[in-house]
Amino acid sequence: MERSEIIIGGDTAGIEWRVPVFRFRGRDSAAPSVYIQAALHANELPGTALLHFLLERLRTAEAEGAIRGDITVVPQANPIGLAQYHFGEMEGRFDLGSRTNFNRDFPLVALAGRDTLLEKLESRSAADRLKRMLLHTALGADLVLDLHCDDESLQYAYIDDAFWPEAADLASTLDMEAVFLSDGESTAFEEAVGHAFKHQGGDKLKTVPGRLAITVELRGRRDVYPDMARRDADGLWAFLAGRGIVTDPAHKAKPYAGPAVPLDNIEMVKAPEPGTVLFHRGIGDEVKAGDLLATLIVRPGEAGGTLAVTAGHDGLIATRCSARHARRGDDLMKIACREATRRDRKPGTLED
């Protein structure tokens, strides 16, 4: 194993950020290569825990000669966000300096333009340099996994149509309960990787066999436990074995049995008014149109001071917010539905 660091000079004097990078060299040049990172949103730590245990297993595999393809692992990809606390709580998702989501504004380049990402780095902000160097590193691999989590959530993933159903093996080994098929039209890290994979000269490719770029949502932010992380690490190991990146004679493939729905089929349940949230249904529940999802106490103590929030469509509750007070328009739930929930969704991500 090789350990190196991506070094990011700060935007003010005396500050420097270091991102540890772990590399395992495969013994078979024909085997696929993989890049895996976690905690790009610095406060989303289930992936960091998973990769800690996966790295233990990879070191053992290396000693046994069981690593066939090159593996690059970045278990904590965002030291800038990791250090940004506001009133005692880590922000993690948004850069306090620019108010920009750490998982947005990645440059969209063709695969042949990979090295342009490193041009004029000295003139760019620390956050922009971090994004460019992570993306440059990732584009050296065939398969790219970006490990995130939601607020309160099932295990699910965002997967570009171009990589489905080939990516069903990852959905299976990680026991995902849903897959959201994305359109690849944002500047998030995974979609910037997908953009490069689909632009390899000539027309945009509709499918990219042998390539992969996925955002994995490892349940909720509080789901950071040793047994859970080890189980997820075993799932990711099984994916690597199935793809021939590591050798494991005991590996047995299994089909993915969960739903795979386009983003147009995701009902974003929002708070119509501000109030205290009383949830009636939880993640993993199947609901019917009209079912009561939550009650908002909008005028505490007053007769008729509550407001019912109901499901607009049949589907599976995939996520739920952990906050128990909502502002007007806040997201309360995501429901994976069997039909399109709206016709006016703009291409791109579901949330900022």
XYZ file of C-alpha atoms in Angstrom:
352
model
C 0.000 0.000 0.000
C 1.152 3.486 -0.823
C 0.030 6.410 1.324
C 0.306 9.916 -0.109
C -1.386 13.252 0.504
C -3.183 15.828 -1.599
C -1.923 19.116 -0.193
C -4.136 22.198 -0.458
C -2.705 25.568 0.527
C -5.158 27.721 2.458
C -6.674 30.992 1.280
C -5.129 32.768 4.255
C -1.552 32.669 5.561
C -0.471 29.766 7.751
C -3.150 27.271 6.700
C -2.674 24.032 4.778
C -5.060 21.129 4.195
C -3.936 17.516 3.752
C -6.033 14.714 2.246
C -4.653 11.177 2.813
C -4.828 8.932 -0.261
C -4.287 5.165 -0.053
C -3.288 3.213 -3.173
C -3.023 -0.509 -3.818
C -1.342 -1.626 -7.042
C -3.032 -4.531 -8.784
C -1.104 -7.456 -10.209
C -3.300 -7.772 -13.344
C -3.173 -4.877 -15.810
C -6.374 -6.141 -17.457
C -8.411 -5.865 -14.242
C -10.597 -2.783 -13.671
C -9.370 0.043 -11.467
C -11.498 1.739 -8.809
C -11.525 5.039 -6.922
C -13.564 5.321 -3.710
C -13.980 8.446 -1.594
C -16.050 9.366 1.449
C -17.097 12.488 3.389
C -17.003 14.994 0.555
C -19.841 16.374 2.641
C -17.623 16.419 5.702
C -20.402 15.719 8.216
C -21.510 12.543 6.403
C -19.356 9.929 8.106
C -20.822 6.433 7.488
C -18.562 6.160 4.423
C -15.472 7.100 6.409
C -16.243 4.327 8.888
C -16.870 1.856 6.034
C -13.561 2.692 4.348
C -11.648 2.364 7.615
C -12.701 -1.283 7.801
C -12.348 -1.865 4.057
C -8.752 -0.628 4.194
C -8.023 -3.185 6.913
C -9.280 -5.931 4.607
C -7.408 -4.556 1.608
C -4.104 -4.537 3.507
C -4.628 -8.200 4.339
C -5.571 -8.943 0.735
C -2.443 -7.191 -0.496
C -0.278 -9.364 1.750
C -2.012 -12.433 0.307
C -1.601 -11.295 -3.306
C -5.362 -11.016 -3.755
C -5.517 -7.532 -5.293
C -5.865 -7.740 -9.088
C -6.836 -4.184 -10.048
C -5.588 -0.782 -8.895
C -7.541 0.593 -5.918
C -7.463 4.201 -4.703
C -9.204 5.102 -1.444
C -9.790 8.556 0.066
C -11.583 7.958 3.378
C -11.967 11.625 4.346
C -12.072 13.752 1.220
C -12.838 17.178 2.666
C -10.611 18.516 5.455
C -11.790 22.051 4.668
C -15.381 21.222 5.584
C -14.234 19.060 8.482
C -12.762 22.147 10.175
C -15.705 24.489 9.576
C -17.828 24.722 12.725
C -20.597 27.235 13.273
C -21.809 27.750 16.843
C -20.321 24.418 17.867
C -21.695 22.309 15.022
C -19.878 21.181 11.894
C -21.497 22.572 8.747
C -19.923 19.992 6.439
C -22.227 20.378 3.432
C -21.683 24.034 2.516
C -18.409 25.945 2.385
C -18.752 28.766 4.907
C -16.456 30.956 2.809
C -18.391 30.779 -0.459
C -21.766 29.371 0.728
C -21.370 26.740 -2.017
C -22.254 23.067 -1.608
C -18.992 21.101 -1.453
C -20.602 18.615 -3.869
C -21.464 21.141 -6.566
C -19.539 23.200 -9.128
C -17.169 20.426 -10.186
C -15.770 21.242 -13.648
C -17.358 19.357 -16.537
C -14.562 18.193 -18.826
C -14.176 15.452 -21.401
C -12.043 12.518 -20.323
C -9.254 13.648 -22.650
C -9.268 17.016 -20.852
C -8.481 15.498 -17.466
C -5.143 17.269 -17.109
C -6.714 20.674 -17.754
C -8.215 20.360 -14.267
C -4.781 21.109 -12.807
C -4.077 24.207 -14.876
C -3.622 27.503 -12.989
C -4.364 25.890 -9.653
C -2.450 28.582 -7.792
C -5.030 31.189 -8.816
C -8.010 29.212 -7.519
C -9.616 29.035 -4.083
C -8.760 26.196 -1.716
C -12.207 24.599 -2.158
C -11.910 24.775 -5.970
C -8.405 23.276 -5.859
C -9.681 20.460 -3.664
C -12.510 19.703 -6.093
C -10.225 19.735 -9.114
C -7.595 17.513 -7.536
C -10.157 14.977 -6.306
C -11.807 14.861 -9.727
C -8.429 14.542 -11.472
C -7.525 11.607 -9.226
C -10.876 9.906 -9.748
C -10.732 10.158 -13.542
C -7.681 7.898 -13.512
C -9.930 4.965 -12.566
C -12.576 2.939 -14.413
C -15.042 2.770 -11.522
C -15.761 5.684 -9.186
C -17.789 5.501 -5.965
C -18.640 8.597 -3.931
C -19.891 7.621 -0.463
C -22.444 9.928 1.151
C -25.467 9.584 3.418
C -28.822 11.297 3.776
C -30.502 12.662 6.912
C -32.671 9.725 8.030
C -32.623 7.250 5.196
C -32.720 3.822 3.673
C -29.614 2.576 1.893
C -29.901 3.834 -1.694
C -27.878 5.292 -4.566
C -28.003 7.851 -7.340
C -27.013 6.138 -10.583
C -26.893 7.759 -14.007
C -29.004 6.008 -16.662
C -25.783 5.441 -18.607
C -24.536 3.020 -15.920
C -27.765 1.107 -15.327
C -28.444 -1.811 -15.135
C -24.721 -2.680 -15.175
C -24.435 -1.099 -11.702
C -27.060 -3.434 -10.247
C -24.246 -5.546 -8.792
C -23.269 -2.701 -6.447
C -26.904 -2.170 -5.474
C -27.085 -5.862 -4.630
C -23.870 -6.252 -2.653
C -24.628 -3.161 -0.551
C -28.206 -4.341 0.061
C -29.661 -1.116 -1.306
C -33.371 -0.724 -0.798
C -33.812 1.703 -3.704
C -31.970 3.144 -6.684
C -32.644 6.632 -8.023
C -31.842 6.812 -11.737
C -30.399 10.274 -12.354
C -30.096 12.274 -15.550
C -26.428 13.238 -15.201
C -27.121 16.929 -15.648
C -25.610 18.490 -12.525
C -22.129 19.549 -11.428
C -21.988 17.125 -8.482
C -18.793 15.056 -8.215
C -20.306 11.795 -9.416
C -22.016 13.468 -12.365
C -18.825 15.330 -13.311
C -17.100 11.933 -13.454
C -19.998 10.557 -15.481
C -19.806 13.549 -17.831
C -16.150 12.770 -18.557
C -16.870 9.063 -19.069
C -19.676 9.858 -21.520
C -17.552 12.361 -23.451
C -14.611 10.431 -24.818
C -14.487 11.992 -28.285
C -17.306 12.280 -30.771
C -20.952 12.163 -29.727
C -22.032 11.806 -26.122
C -22.207 8.119 -25.196
C -25.555 6.791 -23.966
C -23.971 3.785 -22.269
C -20.431 3.327 -20.984
C -19.701 -0.388 -20.480
C -16.929 -1.043 -17.986
C -17.228 2.420 -16.453
C -19.124 3.520 -13.386
C -19.792 6.707 -11.417
C -22.169 6.414 -8.467
C -23.232 8.365 -5.397
C -23.957 5.877 -2.615
C -26.208 7.063 0.223
C -25.258 4.995 3.282
C -28.469 5.480 5.274
C -28.567 8.478 7.653
C -25.987 10.729 9.240
C -26.328 9.073 12.639
C -25.919 5.566 11.240
C -22.261 5.272 12.212
C -21.786 2.012 14.118
C -18.980 -0.571 14.024
C -21.091 -3.585 13.021
C -22.932 -1.574 10.359
C -19.685 -0.194 8.927
C -18.108 -3.656 8.823
C -21.172 -5.079 7.077
C -21.069 -2.294 4.482
C -17.333 -2.863 4.037
C -18.073 -6.532 3.372
C -20.638 -5.456 0.784
C -18.158 -3.212 -0.974
C -15.568 -6.001 -0.858
C -18.113 -8.291 -2.547
C -18.580 -5.678 -5.286
C -14.809 -5.534 -5.841
C -14.669 -9.334 -5.968
C -17.522 -9.504 -8.464
C -15.779 -7.007 -10.724
C -12.483 -8.924 -10.571
C -10.624 -6.206 -8.690
C -9.892 -8.508 -5.755
C -9.783 -12.291 -5.625
C -12.319 -14.030 -3.410
C -13.229 -17.648 -4.275
C -16.123 -17.518 -1.794
C -17.892 -14.676 -3.608
C -21.329 -15.480 -4.984
C -23.269 -12.969 -7.055
C -26.882 -12.207 -6.186
C -29.473 -10.185 -8.109
C -30.726 -6.759 -7.057
C -34.377 -7.009 -6.045
C -35.247 -3.426 -5.095
C -36.897 -0.641 -7.087
C -35.002 1.528 -9.568
C -36.923 4.715 -10.314
C -36.101 7.871 -12.305
C -35.810 11.167 -10.445
C -39.115 12.242 -12.012
C -40.726 9.552 -9.834
C -39.391 10.961 -6.566
C -42.022 12.848 -4.608
C -40.378 15.572 -2.550
C -42.717 16.053 0.405
C -42.384 19.641 1.608
C -43.754 21.584 4.548
C -46.540 23.864 3.245
C -46.281 26.014 6.395
C -43.779 26.358 9.238
C -44.390 24.304 12.338
C -43.457 21.500 14.698
C -43.299 18.174 12.839
C -45.104 15.085 14.129
C -44.288 12.168 11.832
C -46.803 9.359 11.430
C -44.764 7.264 8.975
C -41.103 6.304 8.877
C -38.426 5.365 6.368
C -39.067 2.026 4.702
C -42.845 2.359 4.929
C -44.932 1.710 1.841
C -47.644 4.363 1.522
C -50.687 5.012 -0.637
C -51.796 8.328 -2.100
C -53.691 10.202 0.594
C -52.002 8.472 3.534
C -51.176 10.733 6.475
C -47.416 11.263 6.614
C -47.051 14.015 9.210
C -48.930 16.594 11.217
C -47.545 20.118 11.454
C -48.388 22.096 14.582
C -48.543 25.489 12.920
C -50.384 27.426 15.674
C -49.597 25.705 18.990
C -52.422 25.632 21.498
C -55.073 26.953 19.120
C -58.124 25.036 17.959
C -57.501 23.922 14.402
C -53.819 24.804 14.771
C -52.523 21.729 12.941
C -52.031 20.888 9.292
C -52.015 17.390 7.784
C -49.329 16.428 5.255
C -50.363 13.517 3.042
C -48.789 11.415 0.316
C -49.529 12.481 -3.220
C -48.663 9.100 -4.748
C -48.153 5.445 -3.878
C -44.557 4.633 -3.049
C -41.723 3.821 -0.641
C -40.550 6.363 1.946
C -36.806 6.519 1.255
C -35.744 9.469 3.415
C -37.026 11.642 6.236
C -35.655 14.807 7.820
C -34.320 14.582 11.366
C -35.359 18.115 12.324
C -38.654 18.394 14.173
C -39.340 21.985 13.214
C -39.780 22.893 9.569
C -39.702 26.190 7.786
C -42.099 26.788 4.949
C -40.910 24.756 1.967
C -38.465 22.545 3.876
C -38.106 18.973 2.641
C -39.740 16.464 4.968
C -39.473 13.206 2.985
C -38.531 11.626 -0.329
C -40.924 8.972 -1.610
C -39.864 6.637 -4.416
C -43.033 6.298 -6.478
C -44.210 3.986 -9.216
C -45.184 6.857 -11.502
C -43.946 10.340 -12.355
C -44.820 12.786 -9.595
C -44.314 15.983 -11.609
C -43.731 17.050 -15.184
C -41.818 20.277 -14.610
C -38.676 19.015 -12.829
C -35.550 20.617 -14.195
C -32.607 18.299 -14.964
C -30.105 17.968 -12.132
C -30.157 17.204 -8.435
C -33.186 16.894 -6.185
C -31.777 19.182 -3.462
C -29.184 21.930 -3.038
